[in-house]
Amino acid sequence: MSEAFGALGLSEPDGQVYAALVAAPRSTAADLAERCGLTVQQSGKSLSRLAQQGMATRAPVERDHYLAVAPDVAIGTLIGHREAELRSARAEMHRLMDAFREASRYTDPARSVEVLTGAEAIAQRIEYLQDTSVQQVRGFDCPPYVQDVAANLVHQRRKLIEGVRYRAIYDREAVAWPGRLEDDILVGVRDGEEARVRTTLPMKLIMSDDRMAIIPISVGDSVLDAAYVIHPSALLQALDRLFEAEWERAVPLQASLNSEVGPAEPDEDHRKLLPLLAAGLTDESIARSLGWSARTTQRRLQALMRELGASTRFQAGISARERGWL
């Protein structure tokens, strides 16, 4: 018992007195001194410290008698404090490792890539990546999944409140994964995440600002308990460009969902517009080609873009191809 209390930062006399008080409520300092083999002064000081830490209270009427606070509350609080200290120490370790790698990467390129093993180590690093993000977090999301994907929502919600931008591109299989859309994706979107969808994605990925990326290592349909951690390097810059290129090609989530129940074939106006749009013709050229007025052309182009859920012509072309309209 003394070792367990010691691990929580509680001195041996205090832990001994608390355990005795749990077994014998409404004890005085003298009673506890006798039980623990301490002097009355020693047990009195322990009781004072326990009261300050919220582990003991004075009895309502007999003020020289003490009661133990319930162990699940008292010890749970100590555990919470120690876990917070360990998280802080772990974050400081990662910060120092970032500084170490930054100082070393010019002389040792191998330090630009790190391999993590074990689900717990990967989860801790992803938590650290989000907690230390300043500007934005970006990611590719695709199955299979080996852990609760909703576990990151708490961190994401807090960072969104702090002003960090979240952008995620979801594989269509991720959107179709049982329970994923309602329980995780749409919750994140309501919190402020920007979400888009692609038919397929090249990998799983999460990136923090321009300083770190994590790529879970997968083989076939299974995900191993390992991941690459990419630190500032040419490889990280390439991942940055890859994400932005995929983001431009991706369709906004809501438009993608609407397309699932949208018309299977384009209407007559859209059928006329699509090849001209794909050919790169200007609005004026399209109007002349189809014999439409400028206003009619604009109105029909805007209707097509809404139907495809696209904000740019490039996205419209991608979306039309994915629907089989081109």
Short mmCIF file of C-alpha atoms in Angstrom, two decimals:
data_model
loop_
_atom_site.label_atom_id
_atom_site.label_comp_id
_atom_site.label_asym_id
_atom_site.label_seq_id
_atom_site.Cartn_x
_atom_site.Cartn_y
_atom_site.Cartn_z
CA MET A 1 0.00 0.00 0.00
CA SER A 2 2.81 2.41 0.90
CA GLU A 3 4.43 1.85 -2.52
CA ALA A 4 1.13 2.61 -4.27
CA PHE A 5 0.66 5.85 -2.30
CA GLY A 6 4.30 6.75 -2.92
CA ALA A 7 3.78 6.42 -6.67
CA LEU A 8 0.98 8.98 -6.33
CA GLY A 9 3.20 11.46 -4.50
CA LEU A 10 1.82 10.74 -1.02
CA SER A 11 4.36 10.35 1.80
CA GLU A 12 4.37 7.11 3.80
CA PRO A 13 2.97 8.58 7.06
CA ASP A 14 0.14 10.31 5.16
CA GLY A 15 -0.77 7.16 3.25
CA GLN A 16 -0.64 5.13 6.45
CA VAL A 17 -2.87 7.59 8.30
CA TYR A 18 -5.37 7.77 5.42
CA ALA A 19 -5.64 3.95 5.26
CA ALA A 20 -6.21 3.82 9.02
CA LEU A 21 -8.85 6.56 8.81
CA VAL A 22 -10.70 4.64 6.08
CA ALA A 23 -10.87 1.64 8.40
CA ALA A 24 -11.77 3.69 11.49
CA PRO A 25 -13.95 6.73 10.67
CA ARG A 26 -14.30 9.57 13.21
CA SER A 27 -10.84 8.96 14.63
CA THR A 28 -8.79 11.60 16.41
CA ALA A 29 -5.11 12.31 15.87
CA ALA A 30 -4.38 10.35 19.04
CA ASP A 31 -6.44 7.36 17.84
CA LEU A 32 -4.59 7.30 14.53
CA ALA A 33 -1.21 7.75 16.19
CA GLU A 34 -1.85 4.63 18.23
CA ARG A 35 -3.02 2.64 15.21
CA CYS A 36 -0.08 3.68 13.03
CA GLY A 37 2.70 3.69 15.60
CA LEU A 38 3.26 7.44 15.22
CA THR A 39 3.39 10.33 17.65
CA VAL A 40 0.27 12.45 18.05
CA GLN A 41 2.16 15.35 16.48
CA GLN A 42 3.07 13.24 13.43
CA SER A 43 -0.49 11.98 12.91
CA GLY A 44 -1.86 15.51 13.42
CA LYS A 45 0.42 16.91 10.70
CA SER A 46 -0.57 14.05 8.37
CA LEU A 47 -4.25 14.79 8.98
CA SER A 48 -3.68 18.46 8.14
CA ARG A 49 -1.95 17.55 4.90
CA LEU A 50 -4.67 15.05 4.00
CA ALA A 51 -7.33 17.70 4.63
CA GLN A 52 -5.47 20.18 2.37
CA GLN A 53 -5.35 17.56 -0.40
CA GLY A 54 -9.08 16.82 -0.06
CA MET A 55 -8.55 13.31 1.31
CA ALA A 56 -9.91 13.89 4.85
CA THR A 57 -12.43 16.20 6.52
CA ARG A 58 -13.31 17.11 10.09
CA ALA A 59 -16.44 15.56 11.56
CA PRO A 60 -19.41 18.00 11.58
CA VAL A 61 -19.84 18.19 15.37
CA GLU A 62 -16.76 16.69 16.97
CA ARG A 63 -14.17 18.90 15.27
CA ASP A 64 -11.21 16.92 16.66
CA HIS A 65 -12.49 13.81 14.89
CA TYR A 66 -11.82 13.13 11.20
CA LEU A 67 -13.50 11.31 8.34
CA ALA A 68 -11.83 9.87 5.25
CA VAL A 69 -13.04 11.11 1.86
CA ALA A 70 -14.21 8.15 -0.25
CA PRO A 71 -11.16 6.39 -1.79
CA ASP A 72 -12.54 6.54 -5.35
CA VAL A 73 -12.69 10.34 -5.03
CA ALA A 74 -9.55 10.92 -2.95
CA ILE A 75 -7.24 8.49 -4.74
CA GLY A 76 -8.90 9.19 -8.11
CA THR A 77 -7.95 12.86 -7.70
CA LEU A 78 -4.33 11.91 -6.95
CA ILE A 79 -4.26 9.67 -10.01
CA GLY A 80 -5.69 12.50 -12.13
CA HIS A 81 -2.99 14.90 -10.92
CA ARG A 82 -0.25 12.37 -11.60
CA GLU A 83 -1.63 11.58 -15.08
CA ALA A 84 -1.67 15.31 -15.87
CA GLU A 85 1.95 15.58 -14.73
CA LEU A 86 2.90 12.58 -16.88
CA ARG A 87 1.11 14.04 -19.92
CA SER A 88 2.95 17.30 -19.40
CA ALA A 89 6.26 15.47 -19.06
CA ARG A 90 5.52 13.42 -22.18
CA ALA A 91 4.65 16.55 -24.15
CA GLU A 92 7.88 18.19 -23.00
CA MET A 93 9.81 15.07 -24.05
CA HIS A 94 8.25 15.21 -27.52
CA ARG A 95 8.97 18.94 -27.75
CA LEU A 96 12.62 18.36 -26.90
CA MET A 97 12.77 15.49 -29.39
CA ASP A 98 11.40 17.81 -32.08
CA ALA A 99 14.13 20.32 -31.25
CA PHE A 100 16.71 17.51 -31.21
CA ARG A 101 15.67 16.23 -34.63
CA GLU A 102 15.51 19.75 -36.06
CA ALA A 103 19.09 20.35 -34.92
CA SER A 104 20.22 16.94 -36.21
CA ARG A 105 18.42 16.55 -39.51
CA TYR A 106 20.96 18.50 -41.56
CA THR A 107 23.76 16.21 -40.45
CA ASP A 108 21.70 13.01 -40.19
CA PRO A 109 18.83 12.77 -42.70
CA ALA A 110 17.72 9.46 -41.17
CA ARG A 111 16.26 11.40 -38.26
CA SER A 112 13.62 12.88 -40.57
CA VAL A 113 11.65 9.63 -40.39
CA GLU A 114 10.80 7.81 -37.18
CA VAL A 115 9.03 4.46 -36.79
CA LEU A 116 6.55 4.06 -33.93
CA THR A 117 5.41 0.64 -32.74
CA GLY A 118 2.47 -0.18 -30.50
CA ALA A 119 -1.08 1.19 -30.57
CA GLU A 120 -0.58 3.12 -27.33
CA ALA A 121 2.56 4.88 -28.58
CA ILE A 122 0.81 5.82 -31.83
CA ALA A 123 -2.28 7.12 -29.99
CA GLN A 124 -0.09 9.20 -27.67
CA ARG A 125 1.80 10.74 -30.60
CA ILE A 126 -1.43 11.58 -32.46
CA GLU A 127 -2.73 13.20 -29.27
CA TYR A 128 0.52 15.18 -28.97
CA LEU A 129 0.35 16.16 -32.66
CA GLN A 130 -3.11 17.65 -32.19
CA ASP A 131 -2.41 19.26 -28.80
CA THR A 132 0.64 21.11 -30.17
CA SER A 133 -0.91 22.23 -33.45
CA VAL A 134 -1.05 25.99 -33.87
CA GLN A 135 -2.53 26.67 -37.31
CA GLN A 136 -4.10 23.58 -38.85
CA VAL A 137 -4.50 19.82 -38.76
CA ARG A 138 -5.02 17.99 -42.06
CA GLY A 139 -5.68 14.34 -42.78
CA PHE A 140 -6.63 11.51 -45.12
CA ASP A 141 -9.19 9.19 -43.54
CA CYS A 142 -9.85 5.70 -44.86
CA PRO A 143 -10.58 2.24 -43.40
CA PRO A 144 -9.76 -0.21 -41.92
CA TYR A 145 -9.95 1.04 -38.33
CA VAL A 146 -8.39 -0.68 -35.33
CA GLN A 147 -9.40 1.74 -32.57
CA ASP A 148 -12.25 4.04 -31.62
CA VAL A 149 -12.11 6.74 -34.30
CA ALA A 150 -14.34 8.99 -32.18
CA ALA A 151 -11.69 9.21 -29.45
CA ASN A 152 -10.03 12.20 -31.17
CA LEU A 153 -13.22 14.28 -31.21
CA VAL A 154 -12.53 15.74 -27.76
CA HIS A 155 -9.08 16.97 -28.80
CA GLN A 156 -10.43 18.22 -32.13
CA ARG A 157 -13.28 20.14 -30.50
CA ARG A 158 -10.90 21.86 -28.06
CA LYS A 159 -8.42 22.82 -30.79
CA LEU A 160 -11.22 24.14 -33.03
CA ILE A 161 -12.33 26.39 -30.17
CA GLU A 162 -8.73 27.60 -29.92
CA GLY A 163 -8.83 28.57 -33.60
CA VAL A 164 -6.96 25.65 -35.16
CA ARG A 165 -8.32 24.77 -38.61
CA TYR A 166 -9.22 21.12 -39.31
CA ARG A 167 -9.43 19.80 -42.87
CA ALA A 168 -10.16 16.14 -43.58
CA ILE A 169 -10.57 14.19 -46.79
CA TYR A 170 -12.61 11.01 -46.40
CA ASP A 171 -12.45 7.96 -48.61
CA ARG A 172 -15.95 6.96 -49.76
CA GLU A 173 -15.53 3.70 -47.84
CA ALA A 174 -14.95 5.74 -44.68
CA VAL A 175 -18.26 7.54 -45.18
CA ALA A 176 -19.98 4.17 -45.73
CA TRP A 177 -18.31 2.51 -42.70
CA PRO A 178 -21.06 1.44 -40.23
CA GLY A 179 -21.82 4.24 -37.76
CA ARG A 180 -18.91 6.38 -38.93
CA LEU A 181 -20.85 9.12 -40.68
CA GLU A 182 -23.38 9.89 -37.94
CA ASP A 183 -21.24 9.16 -34.88
CA ASP A 184 -17.99 10.79 -35.94
CA ILE A 185 -17.76 12.61 -39.28
CA LEU A 186 -20.91 14.74 -39.03
CA VAL A 187 -20.16 15.47 -35.34
CA GLY A 188 -16.78 16.87 -36.35
CA VAL A 189 -18.34 18.89 -39.18
CA ARG A 190 -20.85 20.43 -36.77
CA ASP A 191 -17.93 21.41 -34.53
CA GLY A 192 -16.27 23.21 -37.44
CA GLU A 193 -14.21 20.63 -39.33
CA GLU A 194 -14.00 21.13 -43.12
CA ALA A 195 -14.71 17.77 -44.77
CA ARG A 196 -14.42 16.59 -48.35
CA VAL A 197 -14.72 13.20 -50.03
CA ARG A 198 -12.65 11.32 -52.62
CA THR A 199 -13.46 7.99 -54.23
CA THR A 200 -10.14 6.59 -53.03
CA LEU A 201 -7.18 7.91 -51.05
CA PRO A 202 -3.52 6.84 -51.31
CA MET A 203 -2.98 6.31 -47.55
CA LYS A 204 -3.97 7.23 -44.04
CA LEU A 205 -2.39 10.50 -42.94
CA ILE A 206 -2.56 13.15 -40.25
CA MET A 207 -0.46 16.33 -40.44
CA SER A 208 0.18 19.12 -37.98
CA ASP A 209 1.00 22.53 -39.46
CA ASP A 210 4.19 22.08 -41.48
CA ARG A 211 6.20 20.27 -38.82
CA MET A 212 4.96 16.69 -38.49
CA ALA A 213 2.96 13.96 -40.23
CA ILE A 214 1.96 10.47 -39.09
CA ILE A 215 1.29 7.65 -41.56
CA PRO A 216 -0.11 4.40 -40.10
CA ILE A 217 1.55 1.39 -41.73
CA SER A 218 -0.89 -1.01 -43.33
CA VAL A 219 -0.64 -4.28 -45.23
CA GLY A 220 -3.65 -5.25 -47.32
CA ASP A 221 -6.85 -4.86 -45.32
CA SER A 222 -5.15 -4.86 -41.92
CA VAL A 223 -3.47 -2.06 -40.02
CA LEU A 224 -0.33 -2.96 -38.12
CA ASP A 225 0.53 -1.44 -34.76
CA ALA A 226 3.17 0.74 -36.39
CA ALA A 227 3.40 4.15 -38.01
CA TYR A 228 5.87 6.43 -39.74
CA VAL A 229 6.40 9.84 -38.16
CA ILE A 230 7.68 12.34 -40.72
CA HIS A 231 9.58 15.36 -39.41
CA PRO A 232 10.51 18.53 -41.38
CA SER A 233 12.13 17.33 -44.61
CA ALA A 234 11.60 17.12 -48.36
CA LEU A 235 9.28 14.16 -47.69
CA LEU A 236 7.07 16.25 -45.40
CA GLN A 237 6.91 18.97 -48.05
CA ALA A 238 5.84 16.34 -50.60
CA LEU A 239 3.05 15.16 -48.26
CA ASP A 240 1.93 18.77 -47.89
CA ARG A 241 1.63 19.15 -51.67
CA LEU A 242 -0.10 15.78 -51.98
CA PHE A 243 -2.76 16.78 -49.47
CA GLU A 244 -3.43 20.11 -51.17
CA ALA A 245 -3.70 18.43 -54.58
CA GLU A 246 -6.18 15.88 -53.22
CA TRP A 247 -8.10 18.65 -51.46
CA GLU A 248 -8.58 20.47 -54.77
CA ARG A 249 -9.91 17.29 -56.39
CA ALA A 250 -12.17 16.32 -53.48
CA VAL A 251 -15.89 17.09 -53.32
CA PRO A 252 -17.39 18.84 -50.25
CA LEU A 253 -18.98 16.26 -47.94
CA GLN A 254 -22.55 17.57 -48.11
CA ALA A 255 -22.46 17.70 -51.90
CA SER A 256 -21.09 14.15 -51.96
CA LEU A 257 -23.93 12.95 -49.73
CA ASN A 258 -26.49 14.73 -51.90
CA SER A 259 -25.03 13.09 -54.99
CA GLU A 260 -25.89 9.66 -53.58
CA VAL A 261 -29.57 10.46 -54.07
CA GLY A 262 -29.18 12.87 -57.00
CA PRO A 263 -30.17 12.16 -60.61
CA ALA A 264 -28.33 9.24 -62.21
CA GLU A 265 -28.00 11.13 -65.49
CA PRO A 266 -27.41 14.82 -66.29
CA ASP A 267 -30.33 16.77 -67.71
CA GLU A 268 -30.24 18.15 -71.25
CA ASP A 269 -28.67 21.50 -70.32
CA HIS A 270 -25.99 19.83 -68.21
CA ARG A 271 -25.25 17.33 -71.01
CA LYS A 272 -24.58 20.26 -73.36
CA LEU A 273 -22.47 22.16 -70.85
CA LEU A 274 -20.21 19.38 -69.59
CA PRO A 275 -18.04 18.74 -72.68
CA LEU A 276 -17.58 22.48 -73.24
CA LEU A 277 -16.68 23.00 -69.59
CA ALA A 278 -14.23 20.07 -69.72
CA ALA A 279 -12.67 21.57 -72.85
CA GLY A 280 -11.87 24.73 -70.89
CA LEU A 281 -14.10 27.14 -72.81
CA THR A 282 -14.89 30.48 -71.22
CA ASP A 283 -18.43 31.51 -70.29
CA GLU A 284 -18.55 33.77 -73.33
CA SER A 285 -17.42 30.98 -75.67
CA ILE A 286 -19.96 28.56 -74.18
CA ALA A 287 -22.75 31.11 -74.65
CA ARG A 288 -21.80 31.63 -78.32
CA SER A 289 -21.47 27.90 -78.94
CA LEU A 290 -24.89 27.06 -77.51
CA GLY A 291 -26.67 30.21 -78.63
CA TRP A 292 -27.52 31.19 -75.04
CA SER A 293 -27.45 34.64 -73.51
CA ALA A 294 -24.70 35.46 -71.00
CA ARG A 295 -27.24 35.50 -68.16
CA THR A 296 -28.73 32.13 -69.14
CA THR A 297 -25.25 30.62 -69.44
CA GLN A 298 -24.27 31.87 -65.98
CA ARG A 299 -27.50 30.59 -64.44
CA ARG A 300 -27.14 27.12 -65.97
CA LEU A 301 -23.46 26.89 -65.08
CA GLN A 302 -24.25 27.77 -61.46
CA ALA A 303 -27.00 25.12 -61.39
CA LEU A 304 -24.54 22.53 -62.72
CA MET A 305 -21.92 23.47 -60.13
CA ARG A 306 -24.51 23.17 -57.35
CA GLU A 307 -25.61 19.79 -58.64
CA LEU A 308 -22.00 18.57 -58.66
CA GLY A 309 -21.22 20.13 -55.28
CA ALA A 310 -18.26 21.96 -56.80
CA SER A 311 -16.85 25.39 -56.06
CA THR A 312 -14.38 25.39 -59.00
CA ARG A 313 -14.53 24.15 -62.57
CA PHE A 314 -11.76 21.69 -61.81
CA GLN A 315 -13.82 20.14 -59.00
CA ALA A 316 -16.85 20.06 -61.29
CA GLY A 317 -14.90 18.05 -63.86
CA ILE A 318 -13.67 15.58 -61.23
CA SER A 319 -17.17 15.16 -59.78
CA ALA A 320 -18.73 14.70 -63.23
CA ARG A 321 -16.18 12.00 -64.09
CA GLU A 322 -16.81 10.20 -60.80
CA ARG A 323 -20.56 10.14 -61.61
CA GLY A 324 -19.86 8.84 -65.09
CA TRP A 325 -21.19 11.99 -66.74
CA LEU A 326 -18.01 12.53 -68.76
#
